[in-house]
Short mmCIF file of C-alpha atoms and ligand atoms in Angstrom, two decimals:
data_model
loop_
_atom_site.label_atom_id
_atom_site.label_comp_id
_atom_site.label_asym_id
_atom_site.label_seq_id
_atom_site.Cartn_x
_atom_site.Cartn_y
_atom_site.Cartn_z
CA UNK A 486 27.31 8.98 -0.45
CA UNK A 487 28.67 9.98 2.86
CA UNK A 488 26.83 8.40 6.33
CA UNK A 489 25.92 5.99 7.58
CA UNK A 490 22.25 4.33 7.53
CA UNK A 491 19.91 5.39 9.75
CA UNK A 492 17.70 1.86 10.68
CA UNK A 493 15.38 3.61 12.52
CA UNK A 494 14.47 5.41 9.20
CA UNK A 495 14.56 2.82 6.92
CA UNK A 496 12.21 2.73 3.99
CA UNK A 497 9.43 0.34 5.47
CA UNK A 498 9.16 -0.64 1.51
CA UNK A 499 11.24 -0.60 -1.59
CA UNK A 500 10.38 -1.54 -4.59
CA UNK A 501 12.95 -1.74 -7.62
CA UNK A 502 12.03 -1.86 -10.83
CA UNK A 503 15.21 -4.80 -12.74
CA UNK A 504 16.40 -2.88 -16.00
CA UNK A 505 19.18 -3.11 -17.92
CA UNK A 506 19.58 -6.84 -18.10
CA UNK A 507 19.67 -6.90 -22.10
CA UNK A 508 22.02 -3.67 -22.19
CA UNK A 509 24.01 -5.75 -19.32
CA UNK A 510 24.92 -8.95 -21.73
CA UNK A 511 25.31 -6.39 -25.05
CA UNK A 512 28.09 -4.67 -24.25
CA UNK A 513 29.67 -7.54 -23.17
CA UNK A 514 28.92 -9.80 -26.50
CA UNK A 515 26.38 -12.01 -24.91
CA UNK A 516 22.89 -13.21 -26.05
CA UNK A 517 20.75 -11.24 -23.63
CA UNK A 518 19.04 -13.60 -21.59
CA UNK A 519 22.41 -14.06 -20.31
CA UNK A 520 21.59 -10.16 -18.11
CA UNK A 521 18.44 -12.29 -17.28
CA UNK A 522 20.63 -14.85 -15.71
CA UNK A 523 22.57 -12.20 -14.26
CA UNK A 524 19.62 -10.10 -13.21
CA UNK A 525 18.54 -13.60 -11.36
CA UNK A 526 21.90 -13.77 -8.88
CA UNK A 527 21.16 -9.80 -8.22
CA UNK A 528 17.94 -10.19 -7.58
CA UNK A 529 18.81 -13.24 -4.56
CA UNK A 530 21.28 -10.47 -2.82
CA UNK A 531 19.17 -7.86 -3.30
CA UNK A 532 16.34 -9.97 -0.57
CA UNK A 533 19.04 -11.03 1.02
CA UNK A 534 20.42 -7.39 1.91
CA UNK A 535 16.95 -5.60 2.69
CA UNK A 536 15.86 -8.68 4.73
CA UNK A 537 19.22 -7.89 6.44
CA UNK A 538 18.56 -4.44 7.11
CA UNK A 539 14.85 -5.35 8.55
CA UNK A 540 13.13 -3.77 5.74
CA UNK A 541 9.27 -4.76 5.65
CA UNK A 542 8.55 -5.43 2.14
CA UNK A 543 10.10 -5.42 -1.44
CA UNK A 544 8.43 -5.47 -4.60
CA UNK A 545 10.12 -6.17 -7.60
CA UNK A 546 9.29 -5.61 -11.21
CA UNK A 547 9.99 -9.54 -12.64
CA UNK A 548 7.57 -9.00 -15.94
CA UNK A 549 5.25 -6.62 -17.60
CA UNK A 550 2.12 -7.43 -19.29
CA UNK A 551 3.71 -5.38 -22.15
CA UNK A 552 6.65 -8.04 -21.97
CA UNK A 553 5.01 -10.80 -23.71
CA UNK A 554 5.54 -8.65 -26.78
CA UNK A 555 9.44 -9.52 -26.52
CA UNK A 556 11.36 -12.15 -28.28
CA UNK A 557 9.48 -15.56 -28.02
CA UNK A 558 12.50 -17.02 -26.69
CA UNK A 559 13.07 -14.55 -24.74
CA UNK A 560 9.40 -14.59 -23.09
CA UNK A 561 10.10 -18.97 -23.25
CA UNK A 562 13.35 -17.65 -21.33
CA UNK A 563 12.21 -15.44 -18.46
CA UNK A 564 9.13 -18.34 -18.13
CA UNK A 565 12.40 -21.01 -17.93
CA UNK A 566 14.34 -18.65 -15.40
CA UNK A 567 11.20 -18.10 -13.01
CA UNK A 568 11.01 -21.95 -12.47
CA UNK A 569 15.10 -22.04 -12.12
CA UNK A 570 14.56 -19.32 -9.32
CA UNK A 571 11.73 -20.36 -7.40
CA UNK A 572 13.21 -24.11 -7.79
CA UNK A 573 16.93 -23.17 -6.16
CA UNK A 574 15.49 -20.03 -3.75
CA UNK A 575 12.97 -21.64 -2.38
CA UNK A 576 14.10 -23.46 0.47
CA UNK A 577 16.80 -20.95 1.31
CA UNK A 578 13.72 -18.11 1.08
CA UNK A 579 11.68 -19.66 3.75
CA UNK A 580 14.29 -20.98 5.38
CA UNK A 581 14.57 -17.27 6.21
CA UNK A 582 11.79 -16.23 7.30
CA UNK A 583 10.71 -14.87 3.46
CA UNK A 584 6.88 -14.26 2.50
CA UNK A 585 6.49 -14.22 -1.22
CA UNK A 586 3.53 -12.48 -2.99
CA UNK A 587 2.44 -12.49 -6.24
CA UNK A 588 1.15 -8.82 -7.83
CA UNK A 589 -0.60 -9.56 -11.11
CA UNK A 590 -2.66 -12.31 -13.25
CA UNK A 591 -0.55 -14.91 -13.01
CA UNK A 592 -2.99 -17.59 -14.90
CA UNK A 593 -1.76 -16.33 -18.32
CA UNK A 594 1.50 -18.46 -17.17
CA UNK A 595 2.86 -20.59 -18.84
CA UNK A 596 1.21 -24.13 -16.57
CA UNK A 597 4.20 -25.35 -15.23
CA UNK A 598 5.41 -21.67 -14.36
CA UNK A 599 2.16 -20.79 -12.59
CA UNK A 600 2.41 -24.15 -10.48
CA UNK A 601 5.73 -23.48 -9.11
CA UNK A 602 4.65 -19.77 -8.30
CA UNK A 603 2.18 -20.91 -6.46
CA UNK A 604 3.67 -23.71 -4.71
CA UNK A 605 6.04 -20.86 -3.57
CA UNK A 606 3.55 -18.78 -2.43
CA UNK A 607 1.77 -21.78 -0.88
CA UNK A 608 5.46 -22.83 1.24
CA UNK A 609 5.74 -19.06 2.42
CA UNK A 610 2.33 -17.88 3.36
CA UNK A 611 2.62 -18.33 6.92
CA UNK A 612 6.03 -16.41 7.51
CA UNK A 613 6.87 -13.79 9.06
CA UNK A 614 10.09 -12.43 8.00
CA UNK A 615 10.14 -9.57 4.88
CA UNK A 616 7.46 -9.88 2.18
CA UNK A 617 8.75 -9.95 -1.25
CA UNK A 618 6.17 -8.73 -3.94
CA UNK A 619 7.12 -10.60 -7.37
CA UNK A 620 5.55 -8.29 -9.65
CA UNK A 621 4.93 -10.84 -12.38
CA UNK A 622 2.26 -9.98 -15.58
CA UNK A 623 1.68 -7.52 -13.93
CA UNK A 624 0.79 -4.09 -15.35
CA UNK A 625 -0.31 -0.81 -13.51
CA UNK A 626 -3.10 0.49 -15.22
CA UNK A 627 -4.59 -3.09 -16.12
CA UNK A 628 -4.68 -3.26 -12.07
CA UNK A 629 -6.84 0.09 -11.35
CA UNK A 630 -8.45 -0.96 -14.67
CA UNK A 631 -9.81 -4.26 -12.86
CA UNK A 632 -10.18 -2.14 -9.55
CA UNK A 633 -12.43 -0.47 -11.10
CA UNK A 634 -14.67 -2.57 -12.55
CA UNK A 635 -15.02 -4.47 -9.45
CA UNK A 636 -16.16 -0.89 -7.27
CA UNK A 637 -18.54 -0.57 -9.90
CA UNK A 638 -20.11 -4.05 -9.95
CA UNK A 639 -19.79 -3.83 -6.26
CA UNK A 640 -21.62 -0.05 -6.44
CA UNK A 641 -24.40 -1.46 -8.95
CA UNK A 642 -25.54 -4.29 -6.31
CA UNK A 643 -25.97 -2.07 -3.71
CA UNK A 644 -23.03 -3.24 -1.50
CA UNK A 645 -20.91 -0.06 -1.66
CA UNK A 646 -22.16 3.55 -2.06
CA UNK A 647 -20.39 6.34 -4.09
CA UNK A 648 -19.55 7.82 -0.59
CA UNK A 649 -16.96 4.77 0.21
CA UNK A 650 -15.19 5.10 -2.36
CA UNK A 651 -11.89 6.52 -1.13
CA UNK A 652 -8.25 6.15 -1.34
CA UNK A 653 -8.33 3.40 1.34
CA UNK A 654 -11.49 1.63 -0.38
CA UNK A 655 -9.31 1.60 -4.15
CA UNK A 656 -5.85 0.60 -1.79
CA UNK A 657 -7.93 -2.70 -1.40
CA UNK A 658 -8.91 -3.93 -4.78
CA UNK A 659 -5.30 -3.73 -5.58
CA UNK A 660 -2.39 -6.52 -6.10
CA UNK A 661 -0.92 -4.44 -3.09
CA UNK A 662 -4.07 -4.65 -0.60
CA UNK A 663 -2.97 -4.72 2.83
CA UNK A 664 0.50 -3.58 1.80
CA UNK A 665 1.86 0.24 3.07
CA UNK A 666 2.77 2.07 -0.01
CA UNK A 667 6.15 1.93 -1.35
CA UNK A 668 8.45 4.20 0.41
CA UNK A 669 11.29 4.30 -1.88
CA UNK A 670 11.68 3.32 -5.51
CA UNK A 671 14.51 2.73 -7.19
CA UNK A 672 15.37 1.84 -11.42
CA UNK A 673 18.37 1.12 -12.34
CA UNK A 674 20.09 1.78 -15.70
CA UNK A 675 19.80 4.89 -16.05
CA UNK A 676 16.06 5.23 -17.34
CA UNK A 677 13.84 7.38 -15.32
CA UNK A 678 10.21 6.56 -15.82
CA UNK A 679 7.57 4.27 -14.18
CA UNK A 680 6.97 2.09 -17.03
CA UNK A 681 3.77 1.20 -15.70
CA UNK A 682 4.62 0.22 -12.27
CA UNK A 683 2.39 0.90 -9.02
CA UNK A 684 1.50 3.91 -10.98
CA UNK A 685 -1.79 5.21 -7.61
CA UNK A 686 0.54 2.87 -5.37
CA UNK A 687 4.37 5.46 -5.46
CA UNK A 688 1.72 8.45 -5.37
CA UNK A 689 4.51 9.79 -2.37
CA UNK A 690 7.06 7.36 -2.95
CA UNK A 691 10.94 9.07 -3.84
CA UNK A 692 11.74 7.27 -6.53
CA UNK A 693 16.13 6.96 -7.25
CA UNK A 694 17.23 6.39 -10.23
CA UNK A 695 20.66 4.37 -10.66
CA UNK A 696 23.35 4.66 -13.83
CA UNK A 697 24.01 0.81 -12.84
CA UNK A 698 22.75 -1.92 -15.35
CA UNK A 699 20.27 -4.51 -12.69
CA UNK A 700 22.98 -7.52 -12.83
CA UNK A 701 25.20 -4.84 -11.33
CA UNK A 702 23.01 -3.84 -8.42
CA UNK A 703 24.88 -5.16 -5.58
CA UNK A 704 24.97 -4.37 -1.42
CA UNK A 705 26.53 -1.27 -1.73
CA UNK A 706 24.26 0.59 -4.46
CA UNK A 707 21.40 -0.81 -1.96
CA UNK A 708 22.98 1.23 0.40
CA UNK A 709 23.51 4.40 -1.27
CA UNK A 710 20.52 4.22 -2.52
CA UNK A 711 18.62 4.02 0.86
CA UNK A 712 20.73 6.44 2.02
CA UNK A 713 20.39 8.89 -0.54
CA UNK A 714 15.98 8.68 0.24
CA UNK A 715 17.56 9.58 3.78
CA UNK A 716 18.92 12.11 3.16
CA UNK A 717 15.61 13.34 1.06
CA UNK A 718 12.97 15.65 2.70
CA UNK A 719 9.60 13.81 2.64
CA UNK A 720 6.84 16.46 2.89
CA UNK A 721 3.88 14.51 1.87
CA UNK A 722 2.24 17.81 0.03
CA UNK A 723 3.01 19.66 3.65
CA UNK A 724 4.57 22.06 4.87
CA UNK A 725 7.49 22.27 7.12
C1 LIG B 1848 14.76 -5.70 -18.14
O1 LIG B 1848 15.96 -6.17 -18.43
C2 LIG B 1848 14.46 -6.78 -16.87
C3 LIG B 1848 13.31 -7.53 -16.78
C4 LIG B 1848 12.48 -7.75 -18.40
C5 LIG B 1848 13.49 -8.97 -16.95
C6 LIG B 1848 13.72 -9.19 -14.82
C7 LIG B 1848 14.19 -10.23 -14.73
C8 LIG B 1848 15.15 -10.44 -13.79
C9 LIG B 1848 15.72 -9.31 -12.87
C10 LIG B 1848 15.32 -11.99 -13.95
C11 LIG B 1848 15.45 -12.66 -12.55
C12 LIG B 1848 13.57 -12.86 -12.13
C13 LIG B 1848 13.09 -13.63 -11.76
C14 LIG B 1848 11.91 -13.44 -10.47
C15 LIG B 1848 13.41 -14.95 -12.41
P1 LIG B 1848 15.84 -5.76 -20.37
O2 LIG B 1848 15.88 -7.01 -20.89
O3 LIG B 1848 14.75 -4.44 -20.47
O4 LIG B 1848 17.26 -5.03 -20.09
P2 LIG B 1848 17.34 -3.73 -21.82
O5 LIG B 1848 16.40 -2.85 -21.30
O6 LIG B 1848 18.39 -3.48 -21.71
O7 LIG B 1848 16.87 -4.31 -22.94
#
């Protein structure tokens, strides 16, 4: 795609489905986990790229509620990779003013993984640079069910009336509470679906599917996706 990124029309919130780690590795006759390891490097570059450009929020799908059904060895590898990622990256993230936030229920993660994640969140909580949302043990339907249950409880207790149940109110009960909805969702590896990611929040997101596998995602591909986004006509259901 030709042209330059218009800095005044950047997507404020970019969300990424980092898909294709396993296929990237298989193509190289390597075990799948090598793909995850390479995916971690691509993630570092994506955070830096978005932060340098001035994107306000980057959300990545790191581990879904369905991913627990993968082979035990792969799940353990990913849980350990998260520890490695946090330990390796946290000082750099903090130095760059990145604020880490988790989307998902991390109470079910192995203890050490949970502790490292919690440490990263608390260390960076007052940072005012890019907000880096990591969706971990995240599933959008579960998130919506959880919101419905909380709202039902508060309704029962008389704390909210049915008239008060609006889009804004529901958004306040999701993990993304306080965040603007993603303007742009990128999925790598050529798959074209959302896979239970940000279903409520993506109502008006632009979706961009790139053919490259996640470990091959880089600054150029990020910029190309942003450029394509800037060439889209966002109407939000209105007529121009
Ligand atoms: C999808 O590829 C990727 C994942 C399920 C895990 C994402 C993890 C990383 C990018 C590693 C770094 C992240 C952190 C936060 C440490 P896949 O395994 O489904 O690939 P496939 O579709 O080719 O099998």
